[in-house]
Short mmCIF file of the C-alpha atoms (twelve columns), coordinates in Angstrom:
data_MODEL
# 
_entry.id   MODEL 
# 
loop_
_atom_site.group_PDB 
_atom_site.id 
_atom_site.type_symbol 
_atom_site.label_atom_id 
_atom_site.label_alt_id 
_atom_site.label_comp_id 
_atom_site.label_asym_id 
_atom_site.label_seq_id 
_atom_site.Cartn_x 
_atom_site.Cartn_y 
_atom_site.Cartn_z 
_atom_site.pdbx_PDB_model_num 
ATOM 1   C CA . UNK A 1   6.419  -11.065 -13.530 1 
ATOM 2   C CA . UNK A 2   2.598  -10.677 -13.194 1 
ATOM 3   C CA . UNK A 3   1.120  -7.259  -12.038 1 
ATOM 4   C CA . UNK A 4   0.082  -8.497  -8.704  1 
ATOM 5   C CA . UNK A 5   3.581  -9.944  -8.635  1 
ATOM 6   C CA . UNK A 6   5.170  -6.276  -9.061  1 
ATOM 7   C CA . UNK A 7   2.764  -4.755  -6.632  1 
ATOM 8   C CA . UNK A 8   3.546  -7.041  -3.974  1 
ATOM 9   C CA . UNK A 9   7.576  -6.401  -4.483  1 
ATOM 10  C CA . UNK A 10  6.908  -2.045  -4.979  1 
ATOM 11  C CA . UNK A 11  4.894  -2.690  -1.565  1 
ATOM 12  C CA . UNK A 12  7.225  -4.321  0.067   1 
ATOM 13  C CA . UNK A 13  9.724  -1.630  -0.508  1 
ATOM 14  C CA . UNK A 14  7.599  1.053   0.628   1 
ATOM 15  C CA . UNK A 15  6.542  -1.220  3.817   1 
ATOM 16  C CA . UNK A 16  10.724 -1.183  4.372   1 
ATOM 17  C CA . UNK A 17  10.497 2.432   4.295   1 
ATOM 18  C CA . UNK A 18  7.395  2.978   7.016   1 
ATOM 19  C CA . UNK A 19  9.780  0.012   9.188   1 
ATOM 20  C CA . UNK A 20  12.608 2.252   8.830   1 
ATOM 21  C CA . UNK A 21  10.343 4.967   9.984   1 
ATOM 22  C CA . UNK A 22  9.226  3.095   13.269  1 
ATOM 23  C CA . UNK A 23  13.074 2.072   13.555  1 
ATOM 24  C CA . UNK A 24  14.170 5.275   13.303  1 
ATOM 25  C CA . UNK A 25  16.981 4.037   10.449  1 
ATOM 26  C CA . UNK A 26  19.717 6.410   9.470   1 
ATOM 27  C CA . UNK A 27  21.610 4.041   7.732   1 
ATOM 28  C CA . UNK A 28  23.142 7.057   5.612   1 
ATOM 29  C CA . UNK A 29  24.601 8.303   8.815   1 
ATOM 30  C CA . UNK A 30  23.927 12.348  8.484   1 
ATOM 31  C CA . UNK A 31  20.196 12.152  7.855   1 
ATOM 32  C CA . UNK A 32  19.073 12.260  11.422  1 
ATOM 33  C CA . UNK A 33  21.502 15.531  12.411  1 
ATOM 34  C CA . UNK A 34  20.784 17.244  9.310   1 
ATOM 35  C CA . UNK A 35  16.983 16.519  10.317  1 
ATOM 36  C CA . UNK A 36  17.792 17.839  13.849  1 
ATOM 37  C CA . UNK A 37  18.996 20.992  12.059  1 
ATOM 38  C CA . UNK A 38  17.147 21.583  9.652   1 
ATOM 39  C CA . UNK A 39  13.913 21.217  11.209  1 
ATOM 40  C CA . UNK A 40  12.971 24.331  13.283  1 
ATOM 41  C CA . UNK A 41  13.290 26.128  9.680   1 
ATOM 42  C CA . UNK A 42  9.745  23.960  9.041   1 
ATOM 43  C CA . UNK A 43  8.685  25.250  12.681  1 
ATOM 44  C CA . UNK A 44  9.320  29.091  11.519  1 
ATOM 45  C CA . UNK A 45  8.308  28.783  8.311   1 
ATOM 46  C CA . UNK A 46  4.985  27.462  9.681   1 
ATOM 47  C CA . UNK A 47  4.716  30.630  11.923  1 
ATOM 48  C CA . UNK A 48  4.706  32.803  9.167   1 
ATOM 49  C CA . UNK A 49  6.601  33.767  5.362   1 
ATOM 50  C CA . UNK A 50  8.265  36.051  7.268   1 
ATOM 51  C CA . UNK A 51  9.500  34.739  9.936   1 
ATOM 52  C CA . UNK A 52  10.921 31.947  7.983   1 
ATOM 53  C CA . UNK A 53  12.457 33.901  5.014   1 
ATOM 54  C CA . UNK A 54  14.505 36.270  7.919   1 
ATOM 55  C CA . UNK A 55  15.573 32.816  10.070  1 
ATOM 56  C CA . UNK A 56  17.059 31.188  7.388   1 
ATOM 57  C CA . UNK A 57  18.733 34.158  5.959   1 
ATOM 58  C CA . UNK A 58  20.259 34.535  9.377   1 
ATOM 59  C CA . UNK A 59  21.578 31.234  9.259   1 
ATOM 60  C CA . UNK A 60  24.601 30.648  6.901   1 
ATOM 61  C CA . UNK A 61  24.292 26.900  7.365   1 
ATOM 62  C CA . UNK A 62  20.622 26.907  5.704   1 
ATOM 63  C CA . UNK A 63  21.591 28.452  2.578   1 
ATOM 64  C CA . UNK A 64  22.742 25.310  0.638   1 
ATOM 65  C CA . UNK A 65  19.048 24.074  1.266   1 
ATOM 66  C CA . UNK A 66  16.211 25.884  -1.294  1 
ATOM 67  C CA . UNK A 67  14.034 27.088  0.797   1 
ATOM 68  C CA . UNK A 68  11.288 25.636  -1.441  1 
ATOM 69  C CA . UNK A 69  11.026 22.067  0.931   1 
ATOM 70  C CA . UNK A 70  10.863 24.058  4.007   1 
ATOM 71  C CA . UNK A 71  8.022  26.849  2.595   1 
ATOM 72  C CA . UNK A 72  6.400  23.198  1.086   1 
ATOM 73  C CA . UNK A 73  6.783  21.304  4.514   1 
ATOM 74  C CA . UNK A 74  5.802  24.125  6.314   1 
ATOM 75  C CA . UNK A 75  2.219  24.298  5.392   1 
ATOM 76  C CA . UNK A 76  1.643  20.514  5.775   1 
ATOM 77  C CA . UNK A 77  2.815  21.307  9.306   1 
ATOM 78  C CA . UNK A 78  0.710  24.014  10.093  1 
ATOM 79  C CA . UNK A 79  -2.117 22.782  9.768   1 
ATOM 80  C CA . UNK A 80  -1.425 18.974  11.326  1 
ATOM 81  C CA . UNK A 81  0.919  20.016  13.835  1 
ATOM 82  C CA . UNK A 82  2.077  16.194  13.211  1 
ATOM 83  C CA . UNK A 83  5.746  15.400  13.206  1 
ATOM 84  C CA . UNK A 84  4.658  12.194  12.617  1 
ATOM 85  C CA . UNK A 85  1.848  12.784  10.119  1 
ATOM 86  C CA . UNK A 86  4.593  14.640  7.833   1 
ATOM 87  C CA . UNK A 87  6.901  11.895  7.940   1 
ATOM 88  C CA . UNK A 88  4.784  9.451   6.762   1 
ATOM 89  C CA . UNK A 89  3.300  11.835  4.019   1 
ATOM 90  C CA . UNK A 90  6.803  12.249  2.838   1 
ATOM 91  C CA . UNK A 91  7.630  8.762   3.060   1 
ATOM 92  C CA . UNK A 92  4.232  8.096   0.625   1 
ATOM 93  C CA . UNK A 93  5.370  10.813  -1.595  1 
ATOM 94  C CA . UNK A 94  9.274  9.785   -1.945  1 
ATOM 95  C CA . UNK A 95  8.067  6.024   -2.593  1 
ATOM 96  C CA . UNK A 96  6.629  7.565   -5.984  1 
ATOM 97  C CA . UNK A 97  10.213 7.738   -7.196  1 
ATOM 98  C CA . UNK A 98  10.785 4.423   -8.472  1 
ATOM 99  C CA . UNK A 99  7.261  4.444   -9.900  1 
ATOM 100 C CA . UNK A 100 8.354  7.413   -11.947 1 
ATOM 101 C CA . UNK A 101 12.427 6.038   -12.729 1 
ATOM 102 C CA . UNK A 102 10.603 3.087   -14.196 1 
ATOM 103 C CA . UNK A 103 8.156  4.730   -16.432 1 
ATOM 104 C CA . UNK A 104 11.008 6.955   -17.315 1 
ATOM 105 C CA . UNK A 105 13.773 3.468   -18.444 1 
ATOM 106 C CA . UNK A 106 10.354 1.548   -19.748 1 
ATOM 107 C CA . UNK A 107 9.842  5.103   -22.286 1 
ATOM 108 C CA . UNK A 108 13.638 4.974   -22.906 1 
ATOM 109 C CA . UNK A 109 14.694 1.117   -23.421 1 
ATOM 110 C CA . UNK A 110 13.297 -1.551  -25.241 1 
ATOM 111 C CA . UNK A 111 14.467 -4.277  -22.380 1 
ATOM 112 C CA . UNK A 112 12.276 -6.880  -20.926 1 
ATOM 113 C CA . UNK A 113 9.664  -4.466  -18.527 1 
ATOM 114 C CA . UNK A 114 10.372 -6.973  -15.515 1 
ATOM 115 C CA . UNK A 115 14.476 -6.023  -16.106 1 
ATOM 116 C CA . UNK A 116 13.442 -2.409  -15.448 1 
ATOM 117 C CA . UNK A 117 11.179 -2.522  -12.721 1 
ATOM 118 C CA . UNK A 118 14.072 -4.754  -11.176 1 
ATOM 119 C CA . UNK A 119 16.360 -2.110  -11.662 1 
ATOM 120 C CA . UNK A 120 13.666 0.358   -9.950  1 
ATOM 121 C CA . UNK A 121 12.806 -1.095  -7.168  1 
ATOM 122 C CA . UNK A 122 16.861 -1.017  -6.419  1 
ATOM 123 C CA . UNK A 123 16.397 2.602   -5.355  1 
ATOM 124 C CA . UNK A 124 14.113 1.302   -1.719  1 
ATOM 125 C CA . UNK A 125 17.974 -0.321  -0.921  1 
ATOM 126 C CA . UNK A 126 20.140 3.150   -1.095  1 
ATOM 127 C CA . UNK A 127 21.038 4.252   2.613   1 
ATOM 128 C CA . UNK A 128 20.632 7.751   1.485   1 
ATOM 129 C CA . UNK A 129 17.271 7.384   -0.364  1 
ATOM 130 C CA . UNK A 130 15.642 5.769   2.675   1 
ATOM 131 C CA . UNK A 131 17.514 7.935   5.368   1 
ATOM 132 C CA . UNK A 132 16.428 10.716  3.575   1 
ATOM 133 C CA . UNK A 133 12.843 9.861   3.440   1 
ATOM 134 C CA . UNK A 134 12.544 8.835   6.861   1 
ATOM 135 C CA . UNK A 135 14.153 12.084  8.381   1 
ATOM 136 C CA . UNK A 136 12.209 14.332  6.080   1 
ATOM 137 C CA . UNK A 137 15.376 15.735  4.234   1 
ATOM 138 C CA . UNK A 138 14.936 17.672  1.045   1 
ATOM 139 C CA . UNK A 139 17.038 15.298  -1.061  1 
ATOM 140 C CA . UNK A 140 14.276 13.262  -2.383  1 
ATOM 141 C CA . UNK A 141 11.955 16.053  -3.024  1 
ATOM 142 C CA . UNK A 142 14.675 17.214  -5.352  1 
ATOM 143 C CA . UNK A 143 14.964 14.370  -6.970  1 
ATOM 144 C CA . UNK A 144 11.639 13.948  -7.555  1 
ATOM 145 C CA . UNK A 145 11.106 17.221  -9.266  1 
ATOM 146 C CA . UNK A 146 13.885 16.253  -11.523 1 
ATOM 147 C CA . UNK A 147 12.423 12.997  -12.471 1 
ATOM 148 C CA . UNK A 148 9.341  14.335  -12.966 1 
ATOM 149 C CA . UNK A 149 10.791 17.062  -15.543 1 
ATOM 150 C CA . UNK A 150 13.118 14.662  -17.026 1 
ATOM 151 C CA . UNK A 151 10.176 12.355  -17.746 1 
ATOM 152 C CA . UNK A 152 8.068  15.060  -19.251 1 
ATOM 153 C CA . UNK A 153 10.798 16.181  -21.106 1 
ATOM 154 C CA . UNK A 154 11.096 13.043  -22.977 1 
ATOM 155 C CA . UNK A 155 7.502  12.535  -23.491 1 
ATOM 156 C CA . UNK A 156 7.941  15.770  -25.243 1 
ATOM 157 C CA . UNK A 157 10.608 14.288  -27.452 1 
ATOM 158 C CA . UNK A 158 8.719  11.244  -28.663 1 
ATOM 159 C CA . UNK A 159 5.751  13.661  -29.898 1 
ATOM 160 C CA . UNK A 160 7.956  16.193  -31.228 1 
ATOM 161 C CA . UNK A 161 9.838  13.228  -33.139 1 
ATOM 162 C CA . UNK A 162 6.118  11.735  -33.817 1 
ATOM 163 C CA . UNK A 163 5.317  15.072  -35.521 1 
ATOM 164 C CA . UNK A 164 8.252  14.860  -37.159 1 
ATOM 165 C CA . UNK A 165 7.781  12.158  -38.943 1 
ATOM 166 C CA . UNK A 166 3.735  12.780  -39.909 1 
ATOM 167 C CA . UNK A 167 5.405  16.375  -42.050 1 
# 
């Protein structure tokens, strides 16, 4: 598959996402209610630190959410005041994730580089990736932090094993 081939399929997927976005999909089912729940945590946070930390300590139902994705959000918000202009900035940023999954398999495998982006690209078709990115859960985020580290980490492996090999 050409590049321009690969770019058109990776921007297809992330069109599906801004769709889902405008449809207001929760094909995962629970994304849209934990959204509804979760989201006046962003609207104190973005008050003040303060304000923020002491709401969701009050709240026993926030604390198996870091707090990170709401402090994160939170700023974003304050200054746009955009529901809509977070959502889509989160959307952008969780369409990074297969980007980052295939650099990690194309490091890791010696398979055909069309195979992996294949393979990818499958993540744009998981309910609870796209629900997730649509209703500005903290799921994704998470998971991109974690790819990101994994994906260092490795790189870190093949020079350590480079260096290795040069003693």
């Amino acid at each position: 598959m050409s590049n321009f081939k690969s770019f058109i399929v990776y921007s297809i997927g992330c069109f599906s996402l801004l769709l889902g976005f405008v449809l207001n999909e929760n094909s995962s089912g629970g994304a849209k209610i934990d959204f509804d729940y979760l989201f006046p945590f962003i609207e104190s946070f973005s008050l003040n630190l303060e304000n923020g930390l002491k709401t969701y300590i009050s709240n026993s139902g926030s604390i198996i959410h870091s707090p990170v994705f709401y402090i994160l959000t939170s700023f974003i918000y304050k200054f746009t005041e955009s529901l809509v202009t977070i959502k889509i900035f989160y959307i952008l940023i969780c369409s990074i994730l297969p980007l980052i999954f295939y650099f990690i398999l194309k490091d890791k495998f010696e398979i055909n580089k069309n195979i992996l982006l294949i393979f990818s690209l499958i993540i744009f078709l998981s309910p609870y990736f796209r629900s997730s990115a649509v209703w500005l859960t903290n799921d994704n985020l998470a998971l991109l932090f974690f790819l990101v580290s994994l994906y260092y980490f490795l790189c870190f492996q093949i020079v350590h094993m480079h260096l290795l090999l040069i003693e």
